[in-house]
Amino acid sequence: MLKFALVGNPNCGKTTLFNALTGSTAHVGNWPGVTVDKREGVYKKLEEAVSIVDLPGIYSLSPYTPEEVVARNFVLDEAPSCVINIIDATNLERNLYLTTQLMEIDVPIVIALNMIDEVEKAGDSIDELELEKRIGLPVVKVSALKGSNVDALMQRAYLASKQERKGLTVLCETALEHVINDVRIALKGHGVHNPLFHAIKLIEGDEIEVEMHKETVSMVDDFKEVYKHRVFGTDYEALVADGRYKYIVKHFSPVYKRSKSRSYASEKSNRIDKVLTHKYFGLPIFLVILFSMFHLTFSNDFLYLGAIFKLPTLEDLGLLTNDGEFRNYWVKLLSCFYDGAIFSFGSALNNFWNEIIISEIFGLIKNTVLNSGLSVWAVGLINNGIIDGVMGVLSFLPWILTLFLFFSLLEDSGYMARVAFILDRIFRKFGLSGRAFIPMIMGFGCSVPAIINTRTLADEKEKVATIRVIPFFSCSAKLPILTAISGGIVSFYGVGNADLITYSMYLLGVLVAGAAVLLMRSTSLKGEESPFIMELPSYRMPKFSSTVMLLWDKAKHFIKKAFTIILASTIVIWVLTHFNFSWQFISDDKIDKSILAGIGQIFAPLFTPLGFGSQLGTYGWVFVVASVTGLIAKENVVATLSTLATCLIAVAGKDALGLDLLAEDGVDAVKAMILVTNVSVPALLSFIAFNMTTIPCFATVATAKGELKRRKAFKATMLFWIVTSYLVASMVYLVGTYWWTAFIYLFAFTLTAFIIKFRNKRNKKV
Ligand code: GDP
Ligand code: MG
């Protein structure tokens, strides 16, 4: 099959084009370094099917980071039938720098002038026929985003792929001409493929190249010696780069016609950047934006209007019956959006989803099962084992999607790249570059792609440190834990605000990450942070359809997980709690005699210092068990609590708390847990902290193992997660319970910091 490779600078629209050509939904973001590995798809609109390969972005064919090497090697080693060189036309000159290198390879090339819509919007124009003539390669104007002209591009690529092409260089007009030519001929004599390309890279002294053709180094030096009188200076790398730029400016730049009225857009974006990336205000603005996101997602009191204006509740309005039921269906509907306060966007959506959709559907199923005449244990397994577990997880879907929507808007607009820029200054103090921020913030979505993204970090130690802290950026699967527990705390104990608790737990994760990185970078993982150069992409209006696509993908993934891994786990949990060691069925209120209770009680003492161990008595082990099932998938934590909740309500007496057995969601489950175990608020917070920082889910562990090249580093990472979670959770519990222990911790931290500083100083002196 023909193979076309998409090659270009970071953020020039390769993945957008890839999606447009192949109908895939690969991740597109408005910042460099989204794609870190190659990805294949098929384009079917030509005479024959063509395989399209999306590659990580590169600025030059002398790569610095592992993911850039992927792109270079693909072009050189896999001999694609055609290279589609995508160029961000709004940045023509800089993008053509890569083109001048690609054209030295013996491979058919077609140039796609992408983002032509933005060029035209600015009132500029590009003479593509003139460019084609000057550069000697087919040039096609496209807009990957709008899908315009992409089929014409493919036609040109198809034609090009049928012809052989010999490499050419723009350096033939420079003083390097002779040395390049002689080295090229010599390499050709040695049977080297792409001799022109390799000759130039060898002359530059490119690291990979020199490593690959060690035997030729002295020969190249000899040639350099011969032509020494023609060349000014010895920095060949700079000479080559300079030659390329001069050629671009002289021959290619004139094809770009600027309109006079231009730069309005860039002026506007500069003005925005002055505020958003301000030295002092930049960070506070980011924190406020982040908090607004959480507020809009989780708050049950939008802008705190209810609290400020003492808005009336539904009861005050006389909309409830004497037994506290809704007067009619409309009141029930209203209650999803308003009850003494306006619910924020995410919360309203969540109420609607749970009260109107989920509980109705599952309630119907539960009733059908109940009246079907199945045996007691079968009804229990289906209704309480399976449905409660799956429902407990599904009930969080709108919250997850809302938060994801906000993150995706920040990312697509180009703001995230600014945040990386702001944070660079702070990250440097922690021994990381701002680049590390991107995988970290991706961790809020899912740790797996986040860990893969650390390939963009050139320094191995920086990469290891980043991988270790990524799980502390609470992922969407951990969101149910956070919200169910904070919801439980607020509605059972009546303290705090759900959005404030959630936000501070997220922040706690970030703080722990910061402290851990600081510690690692000044002890076991000392090293230079890599230089951080990231261009700021232009601000863009996020595209509606691609945002919807992204959310749809996320929802599909989540629902699939609920009905596979989570379902399987809840069945196992249900069976283990409804049978005793002699495999006799036991009823809901006897679960303290079950197999799981037996096992859980053995481990419970380990968690006593964290507040959810032995001190919780007969049923305390439920928290331990929930944490363990979280190792499979973090959604399991709440699913397990939901599955066990029915049993605990049975223990407490059926109508305790007025918990409706049919309307089981995560928050109700936590309320049941609190009622039966008397677990305290600090212990609940410690439970969140523990699950947030401990060994992440199975998929993340496997990914980390794959990315950490050395076995020892992987083992150390597992240990690091266990120790950190234990320390952090016990600290949350102890400080929350006995406030004065805060001083002990403070003292311990200061002492540690001093010892490290002292040792590092002494080591430096030696
Ligand atoms: P990659 O890093 O090269 O894979 O670039 P992406 O495909 O991730 O796109 C980077 C950004 O450019 C995203 O915000 C896209 O929406 C945007 N983009 C891509 N193609 C076009 C285009 O033709 N026109 C405009 N206006 N934006 C585009
Ligand atoms: Mg990409």
mmCIF file of N, CA and C in Angstrom, residues 511-563:
data_model
loop_
_atom_site.group_PDB
_atom_site.id
_atom_site.type_symbol
_atom_site.label_atom_id
_atom_site.label_comp_id
_atom_site.label_asym_id
_atom_site.label_seq_id
_atom_site.Cartn_x
_atom_site.Cartn_y
_atom_site.Cartn_z
ATOM 1 N N LEU A 511 -0.060 20.448 45.044
ATOM 2 C CA LEU A 511 0.982 20.818 46.011
ATOM 3 C C LEU A 511 1.894 19.639 46.318
ATOM 4 N N VAL A 512 1.272 18.468 46.509
ATOM 5 C CA VAL A 512 2.082 17.279 46.784
ATOM 6 C C VAL A 512 3.023 17.029 45.605
ATOM 7 N N ALA A 513 2.497 17.208 44.402
ATOM 8 C CA ALA A 513 3.332 17.019 43.213
ATOM 9 C C ALA A 513 4.526 17.976 43.252
ATOM 10 N N GLY A 514 4.242 19.239 43.569
ATOM 11 C CA GLY A 514 5.315 20.227 43.623
ATOM 12 C C GLY A 514 6.361 19.857 44.657
ATOM 13 N N ALA A 515 5.906 19.502 45.856
ATOM 14 C CA ALA A 515 6.840 19.158 46.924
ATOM 15 C C ALA A 515 7.665 17.936 46.542
ATOM 16 N N ALA A 516 6.986 16.953 45.931
ATOM 17 C CA ALA A 516 7.691 15.719 45.570
ATOM 18 C C ALA A 516 8.748 15.981 44.513
ATOM 19 N N VAL A 517 8.401 16.815 43.532
ATOM 20 C CA VAL A 517 9.376 17.117 42.479
ATOM 21 C C VAL A 517 10.574 17.836 43.076
ATOM 22 N N LEU A 518 10.298 18.791 43.944
ATOM 23 C CA LEU A 518 11.373 19.547 44.568
ATOM 24 C C LEU A 518 12.319 18.607 45.311
ATOM 25 N N LEU A 519 11.702 17.693 46.049
ATOM 26 C CA LEU A 519 12.492 16.741 46.824
ATOM 27 C C LEU A 519 13.330 15.860 45.904
ATOM 28 N N MET A 520 12.695 15.318 44.862
ATOM 29 C CA MET A 520 13.407 14.397 43.969
ATOM 30 C C MET A 520 14.524 15.095 43.220
ATOM 31 N N ARG A 521 14.216 16.328 42.751
ATOM 32 C CA ARG A 521 15.219 17.017 41.944
ATOM 33 C C ARG A 521 16.381 17.520 42.782
ATOM 34 N N SER A 522 16.204 17.538 44.123
ATOM 35 C CA SER A 522 17.363 17.951 44.908
ATOM 36 C C SER A 522 18.014 16.772 45.619
ATOM 37 N N THR A 523 17.467 15.570 45.393
ATOM 38 C CA THR A 523 18.134 14.397 45.976
ATOM 39 C C THR A 523 18.428 13.345 44.914
ATOM 40 N N SER A 524 17.494 12.412 44.719
ATOM 41 C CA SER A 524 17.818 11.248 43.883
ATOM 42 C C SER A 524 17.834 11.553 42.388
ATOM 43 N N LEU A 525 17.082 12.562 41.966
ATOM 44 C CA LEU A 525 16.997 12.806 40.517
ATOM 45 C C LEU A 525 17.567 14.168 40.151
ATOM 46 N N LYS A 526 18.711 14.488 40.735
ATOM 47 C CA LYS A 526 19.313 15.782 40.448
ATOM 48 C C LYS A 526 19.692 15.885 38.985
ATOM 49 N N GLY A 527 19.598 17.069 38.431
ATOM 50 C CA GLY A 527 20.040 17.206 37.045
ATOM 51 C C GLY A 527 19.700 18.566 36.491
ATOM 52 N N GLU A 528 20.189 18.793 35.292
ATOM 53 C CA GLU A 528 19.902 20.053 34.616
ATOM 54 C C GLU A 528 18.495 19.980 34.042
ATOM 55 N N GLU A 529 17.732 21.055 34.190
ATOM 56 C CA GLU A 529 16.456 21.049 33.479
ATOM 57 C C GLU A 529 16.723 21.459 32.041
ATOM 58 N N SER A 530 15.962 20.865 31.121
ATOM 59 C CA SER A 530 16.240 21.167 29.723
ATOM 60 C C SER A 530 15.728 22.567 29.408
ATOM 61 N N PRO A 531 16.360 23.229 28.453
ATOM 62 C CA PRO A 531 15.907 24.577 28.112
ATOM 63 C C PRO A 531 14.480 24.508 27.589
ATOM 64 N N PHE A 532 13.732 25.539 27.859
ATOM 65 C CA PHE A 532 12.324 25.522 27.452
ATOM 66 C C PHE A 532 12.102 26.599 26.408
ATOM 67 N N ILE A 533 11.891 26.157 25.199
ATOM 68 C CA ILE A 533 11.575 27.116 24.159
ATOM 69 C C ILE A 533 10.248 26.664 23.588
ATOM 70 N N MET A 534 9.224 27.441 23.821
ATOM 71 C CA MET A 534 7.962 27.078 23.195
ATOM 72 C C MET A 534 7.364 28.318 22.581
ATOM 73 N N GLU A 535 7.038 28.205 21.310
ATOM 74 C CA GLU A 535 6.404 29.361 20.694
ATOM 75 C C GLU A 535 4.968 29.398 21.203
ATOM 76 N N LEU A 536 4.443 30.593 21.370
ATOM 77 C CA LEU A 536 3.061 30.716 21.792
ATOM 78 C C LEU A 536 2.186 30.660 20.551
ATOM 79 N N PRO A 537 1.294 29.668 20.484
ATOM 80 C CA PRO A 537 0.424 29.585 19.316
ATOM 81 C C PRO A 537 -0.546 30.761 19.321
ATOM 82 N N SER A 538 -1.087 31.101 18.159
ATOM 83 C CA SER A 538 -2.033 32.210 18.153
ATOM 84 C C SER A 538 -3.347 31.757 18.782
ATOM 85 N N TYR A 539 -4.060 32.701 19.379
ATOM 86 C CA TYR A 539 -5.348 32.360 19.978
ATOM 87 C C TYR A 539 -6.307 31.939 18.876
ATOM 88 N N ARG A 540 -7.100 30.913 19.160
ATOM 89 C CA ARG A 540 -8.048 30.433 18.157
ATOM 90 C C ARG A 540 -9.370 30.144 18.818
ATOM 91 N N MET A 541 -10.422 30.364 18.064
ATOM 92 C CA MET A 541 -11.749 29.994 18.539
ATOM 93 C C MET A 541 -11.843 28.468 18.454
ATOM 94 N N PRO A 542 -12.114 27.786 19.568
ATOM 95 C CA PRO A 542 -12.243 26.334 19.493
ATOM 96 C C PRO A 542 -13.371 25.955 18.527
ATOM 97 N N LYS A 543 -13.145 24.870 17.809
ATOM 98 C CA LYS A 543 -14.153 24.472 16.823
ATOM 99 C C LYS A 543 -15.207 23.606 17.501
ATOM 100 N N PHE A 544 -16.463 23.990 17.307
ATOM 101 C CA PHE A 544 -17.561 23.319 18.003
ATOM 102 C C PHE A 544 -17.580 21.816 17.736
ATOM 103 N N SER A 545 -17.522 21.452 16.451
ATOM 104 C CA SER A 545 -17.691 20.030 16.127
ATOM 105 C C SER A 545 -16.558 19.184 16.705
ATOM 106 N N SER A 546 -15.333 19.726 16.735
ATOM 107 C CA SER A 546 -14.261 18.884 17.253
ATOM 108 C C SER A 546 -14.341 18.779 18.775
ATOM 109 N N THR A 547 -14.863 19.816 19.430
ATOM 110 C CA THR A 547 -15.047 19.729 20.878
ATOM 111 C C THR A 547 -16.109 18.678 21.205
ATOM 112 N N VAL A 548 -17.197 18.707 20.455
ATOM 113 C CA VAL A 548 -18.261 17.726 20.677
ATOM 114 C C VAL A 548 -17.727 16.318 20.454
ATOM 115 N N MET A 549 -16.931 16.181 19.397
ATOM 116 C CA MET A 549 -16.353 14.871 19.079
ATOM 117 C C MET A 549 -15.515 14.360 20.238
ATOM 118 N N LEU A 550 -14.706 15.270 20.797
ATOM 119 C CA LEU A 550 -13.824 14.909 21.899
ATOM 120 C C LEU A 550 -14.644 14.444 23.106
ATOM 121 N N LEU A 551 -15.710 15.189 23.416
ATOM 122 C CA LEU A 551 -16.546 14.845 24.568
ATOM 123 C C LEU A 551 -17.250 13.514 24.320
ATOM 124 N N TRP A 552 -17.699 13.328 23.103
ATOM 125 C CA TRP A 552 -18.393 12.085 22.745
ATOM 126 C C TRP A 552 -17.450 10.895 22.926
ATOM 127 N N ASP A 553 -16.189 11.071 22.486
ATOM 128 C CA ASP A 553 -15.189 10.033 22.646
ATOM 129 C C ASP A 553 -14.985 9.683 24.114
ATOM 130 N N LYS A 554 -14.888 10.741 24.910
ATOM 131 C CA LYS A 554 -14.665 10.582 26.337
ATOM 132 C C LYS A 554 -15.845 9.839 26.979
ATOM 133 N N ALA A 555 -17.069 10.243 26.611
ATOM 134 C CA ALA A 555 -18.267 9.626 27.176
ATOM 135 C C ALA A 555 -18.319 8.147 26.802
ATOM 136 N N LYS A 556 -18.033 7.865 25.534
ATOM 137 C CA LYS A 556 -18.070 6.479 25.063
ATOM 138 C C LYS A 556 -17.110 5.618 25.865
ATOM 139 N N HIS A 557 -15.897 6.155 26.025
ATOM 140 C CA HIS A 557 -14.854 5.438 26.745
ATOM 141 C C HIS A 557 -15.298 5.141 28.178
ATOM 142 N N PHE A 558 -15.878 6.164 28.803
ATOM 143 C CA PHE A 558 -16.295 6.053 30.203
ATOM 144 C C PHE A 558 -17.422 5.021 30.350
ATOM 145 N N ILE A 559 -18.407 5.094 29.461
ATOM 146 C CA ILE A 559 -19.540 4.177 29.555
ATOM 147 C C ILE A 559 -19.077 2.741 29.292
ATOM 148 N N LYS A 560 -18.185 2.605 28.340
ATOM 149 C CA LYS A 560 -17.674 1.270 28.026
ATOM 150 C C LYS A 560 -16.966 0.681 29.246
ATOM 151 N N LYS A 561 -16.191 1.524 29.907
ATOM 152 C CA LYS A 561 -15.469 1.081 31.088
ATOM 153 C C LYS A 561 -16.466 0.653 32.173
ATOM 154 N N ALA A 562 -17.533 1.449 32.339
ATOM 155 C CA ALA A 562 -18.520 1.142 33.376
ATOM 156 C C ALA A 562 -19.136 -0.233 33.147
ATOM 157 N N PHE A 563 -19.379 -0.572 31.878
ATOM 158 C CA PHE A 563 -20.047 -1.842 31.604
ATOM 159 C C PHE A 563 -19.092 -3.005 31.401
#
